[in-house]
mmCIF file of C-alpha atoms in Angstrom:
data_model
loop_
_atom_site.group_PDB
_atom_site.id
_atom_site.type_symbol
_atom_site.label_atom_id
_atom_site.label_comp_id
_atom_site.label_asym_id
_atom_site.label_seq_id
_atom_site.Cartn_x
_atom_site.Cartn_y
_atom_site.Cartn_z
ATOM 1 C CA MET P 1 -57.661 -74.049 -11.787
ATOM 2 C CA SER P 2 -56.647 -71.293 -8.923
ATOM 3 C CA LYS P 3 -54.305 -72.051 -6.717
ATOM 4 C CA PRO P 4 -55.351 -71.716 -2.873
ATOM 5 C CA VAL P 5 -54.948 -68.231 -1.617
ATOM 6 C CA ASN P 6 -52.483 -68.015 1.027
ATOM 7 C CA TYR P 7 -52.057 -64.434 2.000
ATOM 8 C CA LYS P 8 -54.114 -61.791 3.277
ATOM 9 C CA GLN P 9 -55.503 -59.494 1.244
ATOM 10 C CA ASP P 10 -55.421 -55.027 1.847
ATOM 11 C CA MET P 11 -58.314 -53.724 2.189
ATOM 12 C CA PRO P 12 -59.998 -50.084 3.196
ATOM 13 C CA PRO P 13 -60.065 -49.672 6.973
ATOM 14 C CA PRO P 14 -63.079 -49.804 8.888
ATOM 15 C CA GLY P 15 -65.546 -46.917 7.363
ATOM 16 C CA GLY P 16 -63.771 -46.610 4.312
ATOM 17 C CA TYR P 17 -61.418 -44.185 3.368
ATOM 18 C CA ALA P 18 -60.959 -40.185 4.587
ATOM 19 C CA SER P 19 -63.105 -37.867 1.643
ATOM 20 C CA ILE P 20 -60.674 -35.523 -0.433
ATOM 21 C CA THR P 21 -60.622 -32.482 0.397
ATOM 22 C CA TYR P 22 -61.579 -30.413 -3.380
ATOM 23 C CA LYS P 23 -62.913 -27.066 -1.814
ATOM 24 C CA LYS P 24 -61.340 -24.108 -1.340
ATOM 25 C CA VAL P 25 -60.163 -24.234 2.066
ATOM 26 C CA PRO P 26 -60.710 -20.821 3.960
ATOM 27 C CA THR P 27 -57.529 -18.712 4.321
ATOM 28 C CA TRP P 28 -56.924 -15.491 5.716
ATOM 29 C CA SER P 29 -55.050 -12.337 4.558
ATOM 30 C CA PRO P 30 -54.619 -8.662 5.537
ATOM 31 C CA LYS P 31 -57.080 -5.968 4.440
ATOM 32 C CA PRO P 32 -55.228 -2.952 2.608
ATOM 33 C CA LEU P 33 -56.024 -0.390 4.620
ATOM 34 C CA ARG P 34 -54.165 -2.305 7.534
ATOM 35 C CA ILE P 35 -51.409 -2.303 5.391
ATOM 36 C CA VAL P 36 -51.377 0.779 4.761
ATOM 37 C CA ALA P 37 -51.997 1.712 8.318
ATOM 38 C CA ALA P 38 -49.026 -0.502 9.184
ATOM 39 C CA LEU P 39 -47.113 0.468 6.347
ATOM 40 C CA SER P 40 -47.453 4.086 7.456
ATOM 41 C CA LEU P 41 -46.152 3.563 11.104
ATOM 42 C CA ILE P 42 -43.133 1.117 10.064
ATOM 43 C CA ILE P 43 -41.517 3.846 7.476
ATOM 44 C CA PRO P 44 -41.205 6.806 9.477
ATOM 45 C CA VAL P 45 -39.757 4.837 12.192
ATOM 46 C CA GLY P 46 -37.563 3.311 9.949
ATOM 47 C CA ILE P 47 -36.050 6.585 8.755
ATOM 48 C CA TRP P 48 -36.274 8.403 11.843
ATOM 49 C CA ASP P 49 -33.859 5.200 13.028
ATOM 50 C CA TYR P 50 -31.634 5.409 9.918
ATOM 51 C CA ASN P 51 -31.056 9.559 10.532
ATOM 52 C CA ARG P 52 -30.047 8.781 13.852
ATOM 53 C CA ARG P 53 -27.886 5.805 12.834
ATOM 54 C CA LYS P 54 -25.889 7.868 10.221
ATOM 55 C CA HIS P 55 -25.285 11.284 12.655
ATOM 56 C CA VAL P 56 -24.261 8.271 15.377
ATOM 57 C CA ALA P 57 -21.922 6.838 12.616
ATOM 58 C CA LEU P 58 -20.946 10.006 11.711
ATOM 59 C CA LYS P 59 -19.770 11.391 15.230
ATOM 60 C CA SER P 60 -18.090 7.695 15.659
ATOM 61 C CA MET P 61 -15.884 8.504 11.872
ATOM 62 C CA ILE P 62 -14.804 12.544 12.796
ATOM 63 C CA GLU P 63 -13.985 11.048 16.408
ATOM 64 C CA ASP P 64 -11.429 8.331 14.605
ATOM 65 C CA ASP P 65 -10.315 11.077 12.442
ATOM 66 C CA GLU P 66 -9.338 13.452 15.075
ATOM 67 C CA GLY P 67 -7.406 10.906 17.536
ATOM 68 C CA ARG P 68 -5.548 9.922 13.903
ATOM 69 C CA GLN P 69 -4.897 13.433 13.506
ATOM 70 C CA ALA P 70 -3.650 13.713 17.245
ATOM 71 C CA LEU P 71 -1.374 10.737 16.647
ATOM 72 C CA GLU P 72 -0.007 11.720 13.520
ATOM 73 C CA PRO P 73 2.890 13.613 14.647
ATOM 74 C CA LEU P 74 3.755 10.545 17.214
ATOM 75 C CA MET P 75 3.836 7.894 14.131
ATOM 76 C CA GLU P 76 5.524 9.867 12.235
ATOM 77 C CA ALA P 77 8.350 10.800 14.833
ATOM 78 C CA GLU P 78 8.280 6.847 15.518
ATOM 79 C CA THR P 79 8.751 5.565 11.699
ATOM 80 C CA ASP P 80 11.676 8.279 11.750
ATOM 81 C CA ARG P 81 13.493 6.497 14.376
ATOM 82 C CA LEU P 82 12.611 2.578 12.415
ATOM 83 C CA ILE P 83 14.083 4.579 9.739
ATOM 84 C CA LEU P 84 17.086 5.492 11.558
ATOM 85 C CA TRP P 85 17.520 2.800 13.472
ATOM 86 C CA GLN P 86 17.106 0.237 10.046
ATOM 87 C CA MET P 87 19.753 2.244 8.577
ATOM 88 C CA ARG P 88 22.447 2.420 11.018
ATOM 89 C CA ARG P 89 21.761 -0.916 11.392
ATOM 90 C CA ASN P 90 22.472 -1.980 7.514
ATOM 91 C CA ARG P 91 25.612 0.472 8.111
ATOM 92 C CA ASP P 92 27.136 -1.407 10.772
ATOM 93 C CA GLU P 93 25.930 -4.574 8.992
ATOM 94 C CA GLU P 94 27.572 -3.814 5.724
ATOM 95 C CA ASN P 95 31.301 -3.122 7.075
ATOM 96 C CA GLU P 96 31.116 -5.913 8.452
ATOM 97 C CA LEU P 97 30.209 -7.991 5.186
ATOM 98 C CA MET P 98 32.106 -5.961 2.986
ATOM 99 C CA LYS P 99 35.297 -6.024 4.916
ATOM 100 C CA ASP P 100 37.065 -8.142 2.343
ATOM 101 C CA VAL P 101 36.071 -7.184 -0.998
ATOM 102 C CA PRO P 102 38.308 -4.326 -2.858
ATOM 103 C CA GLY P 103 37.666 -1.081 -3.207
ATOM 104 C CA TRP P 104 34.267 -1.348 -1.944
ATOM 105 C CA VAL P 105 33.426 1.769 0.184
ATOM 106 C CA THR P 106 29.986 1.240 2.768
ATOM 107 C CA GLY P 107 26.907 2.912 1.503
ATOM 108 C CA THR P 108 28.578 3.358 -2.312
ATOM 109 C CA TRP P 109 29.049 1.437 -5.306
ATOM 110 C CA PHE P 110 32.542 0.655 -5.450
ATOM 111 C CA GLY P 111 33.570 4.623 -4.221
ATOM 112 C CA GLU P 112 30.559 5.719 -6.863
ATOM 113 C CA SER P 113 28.211 7.743 -4.953
ATOM 114 C CA LEU P 114 24.429 7.328 -5.680
ATOM 115 C CA PHE P 115 23.553 11.146 -5.767
ATOM 116 C CA LYS P 116 26.745 13.248 -7.528
ATOM 117 C CA THR P 117 24.745 16.784 -5.934
ATOM 118 C CA ASN P 118 24.048 15.000 -2.678
ATOM 119 C CA PRO P 119 26.905 12.573 -2.111
ATOM 120 C CA ASN P 120 26.850 12.275 1.526
ATOM 121 C CA PHE P 121 23.262 12.195 1.651
ATOM 122 C CA ASP P 122 23.207 15.096 3.822
ATOM 123 C CA LYS P 123 19.792 16.366 2.623
ATOM 124 C CA TRP P 124 17.290 13.367 3.469
ATOM 125 C CA VAL P 125 16.498 11.063 0.995
ATOM 126 C CA GLN P 126 13.935 8.332 2.166
ATOM 127 C CA PRO P 127 14.760 5.138 1.382
ATOM 128 C CA THR P 128 13.290 2.403 -0.824
ATOM 129 C CA TYR P 129 12.496 -1.560 0.121
ATOM 130 C CA TYR P 130 16.218 -2.738 -1.318
ATOM 131 C CA GLU P 131 17.815 -0.539 1.102
ATOM 132 C CA ALA P 132 16.099 -1.011 4.566
ATOM 133 C CA TYR P 133 15.750 -4.524 3.619
ATOM 134 C CA SER P 134 19.412 -5.283 1.967
ATOM 135 C CA HIS P 135 20.503 -7.847 5.312
ATOM 136 C CA THR P 136 17.174 -9.472 5.076
ATOM 137 C CA ARG P 137 15.970 -12.900 3.091
ATOM 138 C CA ALA P 138 13.956 -11.153 -0.335
ATOM 139 C CA ARG P 139 11.074 -12.559 0.933
ATOM 140 C CA ASP P 140 10.624 -11.422 3.745
ATOM 141 C CA MET P 141 10.873 -7.975 1.925
ATOM 142 C CA HIS P 142 8.441 -8.991 -0.618
ATOM 143 C CA GLN P 143 6.018 -9.827 2.735
ATOM 144 C CA HIS P 144 6.611 -6.383 4.541
ATOM 145 C CA MET P 145 6.361 -4.797 0.380
ATOM 146 C CA TYR P 146 2.744 -6.435 0.409
ATOM 147 C CA THR P 147 1.738 -6.176 3.307
ATOM 148 C CA ARG P 148 2.228 -2.799 4.153
ATOM 149 C CA ASN P 149 1.209 -1.371 0.857
ATOM 150 C CA LYS P 150 -2.250 -3.708 0.421
ATOM 151 C CA ILE P 151 -0.549 -4.294 -3.276
ATOM 152 C CA ALA P 152 -2.272 -8.116 -4.393
ATOM 153 C CA MET I 1 8.443 17.516 -14.455
ATOM 154 C CA GLU I 2 7.035 20.066 -15.829
ATOM 155 C CA GLN I 3 3.769 19.143 -17.898
ATOM 156 C CA ILE I 4 4.609 20.129 -22.018
ATOM 157 C CA ALA I 5 1.700 21.550 -23.756
ATOM 158 C CA PRO I 6 0.936 22.837 -27.105
ATOM 159 C CA VAL I 7 -2.489 24.422 -25.838
ATOM 160 C CA GLN I 8 -2.962 25.414 -22.675
ATOM 161 C CA THR I 9 -6.444 24.821 -21.320
ATOM 162 C CA PRO I 10 -8.602 25.780 -18.437
ATOM 163 C CA ILE I 11 -7.485 22.866 -16.721
ATOM 164 C CA THR I 12 -3.849 22.102 -18.107
ATOM 165 C CA TYR I 13 -2.512 22.667 -14.446
ATOM 166 C CA ASN I 14 -5.268 20.770 -12.860
ATOM 167 C CA PHE I 15 -3.174 17.564 -14.506
ATOM 168 C CA ALA I 16 -0.034 18.815 -13.448
ATOM 169 C CA TRP I 17 0.066 16.082 -11.031
ATOM 170 C CA VAL I 18 0.216 12.938 -13.257
ATOM 171 C CA GLY I 19 4.104 13.083 -13.933
ATOM 172 C CA SER I 20 5.372 15.026 -10.893
ATOM 173 C CA HIS I 21 7.137 13.735 -7.374
ATOM 174 C CA ALA I 22 6.108 16.424 -5.446
ATOM 175 C CA GLY I 23 5.454 15.084 -2.488
ATOM 176 C CA ARG I 24 7.378 11.810 -2.718
ATOM 177 C CA ARG I 25 10.455 10.568 -2.505
ATOM 178 C CA CYS I 26 12.185 12.178 -5.170
ATOM 179 C CA GLU I 27 11.003 15.662 -4.423
ATOM 180 C CA LEU I 28 14.303 16.483 -3.481
ATOM 181 C CA PHE I 29 16.338 15.842 -6.954
ATOM 182 C CA GLU I 30 13.099 17.136 -9.151
ATOM 183 C CA LYS I 31 13.215 20.171 -7.368
ATOM 184 C CA GLN I 32 17.158 20.818 -7.434
ATOM 185 C CA TRP I 33 16.493 19.969 -11.645
ATOM 186 C CA LEU I 34 13.744 22.234 -12.331
ATOM 187 C CA ASN I 35 15.646 25.538 -10.472
ATOM 188 C CA CYS I 36 18.615 24.706 -12.268
ATOM 189 C CA ALA I 37 16.822 24.548 -15.654
ATOM 190 C CA SER I 38 14.466 26.840 -15.655
ATOM 191 C CA LYS I 39 17.149 29.212 -15.200
ATOM 192 C CA LEU I 40 19.149 28.200 -18.347
ATOM 193 C CA GLY I 41 16.937 26.646 -20.645
ATOM 194 C CA LEU I 42 16.312 22.936 -21.857
ATOM 195 C CA HIS I 43 19.379 23.034 -24.312
ATOM 196 C CA LYS I 44 21.665 24.600 -22.160
ATOM 197 C CA ALA I 45 20.355 22.558 -18.928
ATOM 198 C CA GLU I 46 21.568 19.290 -20.923
ATOM 199 C CA LYS I 47 25.190 20.167 -20.390
ATOM 200 C CA GLU I 48 25.288 22.548 -16.888
ATOM 201 C CA CYS I 49 22.540 20.460 -14.727
ATOM 202 C CA LYS I 50 23.768 16.806 -16.110
ATOM 203 C CA PHE I 51 23.983 15.924 -12.782
ATOM 204 C CA GLU I 52 21.079 17.277 -11.293
ATOM 205 C CA LEU I 53 19.510 15.018 -14.135
ATOM 206 C CA GLN I 54 21.209 12.393 -13.371
ATOM 207 C CA ASP I 55 20.747 12.767 -9.752
ATOM 208 C CA LEU I 56 16.673 12.680 -10.645
ATOM 209 C CA LYS I 57 16.807 9.460 -13.034
ATOM 210 C CA GLU I 58 18.680 7.761 -10.421
ATOM 211 C CA CYS I 59 17.054 8.186 -7.807
ATOM 212 C CA GLU I 60 13.562 6.699 -10.055
ATOM 213 C CA SER I 61 15.574 4.732 -11.090
ATOM 214 C CA MET I 62 17.063 3.151 -8.384
ATOM 215 C CA ASP I 63 20.014 1.460 -10.695
ATOM 216 C CA LEU I 64 23.014 2.254 -8.307
ATOM 217 C CA SER I 65 20.542 1.220 -5.268
ATOM 218 C CA TYR I 66 19.869 -2.285 -6.701
ATOM 219 C CA LYS I 67 23.456 -3.027 -8.124
ATOM 220 C CA ARG I 68 24.884 -2.660 -4.305
ATOM 221 C CA TYR I 69 21.420 -4.752 -3.037
ATOM 222 C CA MET I 70 22.861 -7.538 -5.562
ATOM 223 C CA ARG I 71 26.385 -7.124 -4.769
ATOM 224 C CA MET I 72 25.646 -7.762 -1.519
ATOM 225 C CA GLN I 73 23.140 -10.384 -1.598
ATOM 226 C CA GLU I 74 25.929 -12.391 -3.445
ATOM 227 C CA GLU I 75 28.738 -12.189 -1.119
ATOM 228 C CA ARG I 76 26.454 -13.159 1.425
ATOM 229 C CA GLN I 77 25.493 -16.373 -0.126
ATOM 230 C CA LYS I 78 29.370 -16.910 -0.995
ATOM 231 C CA LYS I 79 30.153 -16.428 2.687
ATOM 232 C CA GLY I 80 27.531 -18.326 4.009
ATOM 233 C CA LEU I 81 26.174 -16.229 6.773
ATOM 234 C CA PRO I 82 22.694 -15.497 8.168
ATOM 235 C CA TYR I 83 20.049 -13.284 7.092
ATOM 236 C CA GLN I 84 19.951 -10.158 8.767
ATOM 237 C CA ASP I 85 16.150 -10.431 10.517
ATOM 238 C CA PRO I 86 13.585 -7.600 8.729
ATOM 239 C CA PRO I 87 12.473 -3.979 10.775
ATOM 240 C CA PRO I 88 9.554 -3.646 11.937
ATOM 241 C CA TYR I 89 6.343 -3.576 9.427
ATOM 242 C CA ASP I 90 6.232 0.121 10.632
ATOM 243 C CA THR I 91 9.596 0.896 8.994
ATOM 244 C CA LEU I 92 8.834 2.220 5.465
ATOM 245 C CA PRO I 93 5.958 4.826 5.112
ATOM 246 C CA TYR I 94 2.908 3.620 2.925
ATOM 247 C CA GLN I 95 4.751 5.098 -0.556
ATOM 248 C CA ARG I 96 2.244 5.483 -3.114
ATOM 249 C CA PHE I 97 -0.118 8.091 -3.180
ATOM 250 C CA LYS I 98 1.323 9.204 0.111
ATOM 251 C CA ASN I 99 0.144 13.390 -0.270
ATOM 252 C CA VAL I 100 -3.419 11.770 -1.214
ATOM 253 C CA VAL I 101 -5.703 12.444 2.583
ATOM 254 C CA PHE I 102 -6.939 9.074 2.520
#
């Protein structure tokens, strides 16, 4: 015995489904001669543009280099001034700090000079980071060291 | 330091910069030591140029300088004083490969 039908059966649309495309769809592709023609136009233009940009970049680099060379004495003088300023600051700080320590002489290790042939630093010796940053935090010193010398 | 090369080749002196202090921080002390020792020879220089060699080694290792640094930091921490502000970034020059052009 079959049950009574309570639903509507899905049927194809009126006029039937559209036909399936199984034939080759006609396409377009550039013709070989046209490819050759386009490339023979594009490639020389690209090479010309590349060379033009290369010359511009080279000129710019030369200009930068000349500017750097012109500023080099000034920058070096400013660096020297900064070092002298910092060493003077360190000396005053050390005088103040090591006042109570018996036998301590500023700029030496308990009276023993760092350099025996150059005891009073009459000839200039470039200070190291530990000397220039004696009274700052080690964290600041290391940060400056790494930032300046681009290590790590 | 001068290269100790048992065999001389055409490129021996092209690599003299490898252990050299020329153009670097300890240039002065190397120069002083070479000035002294090159006239006397190594065996005599051990006695005569003692201080020059000592200074060169001190400049390389910075032992006394490091001791001073540690002592001063210790003293500062003992007294509980505030730290100094760091100097500007450009105070010390870029030191590695200083004599290389670019």
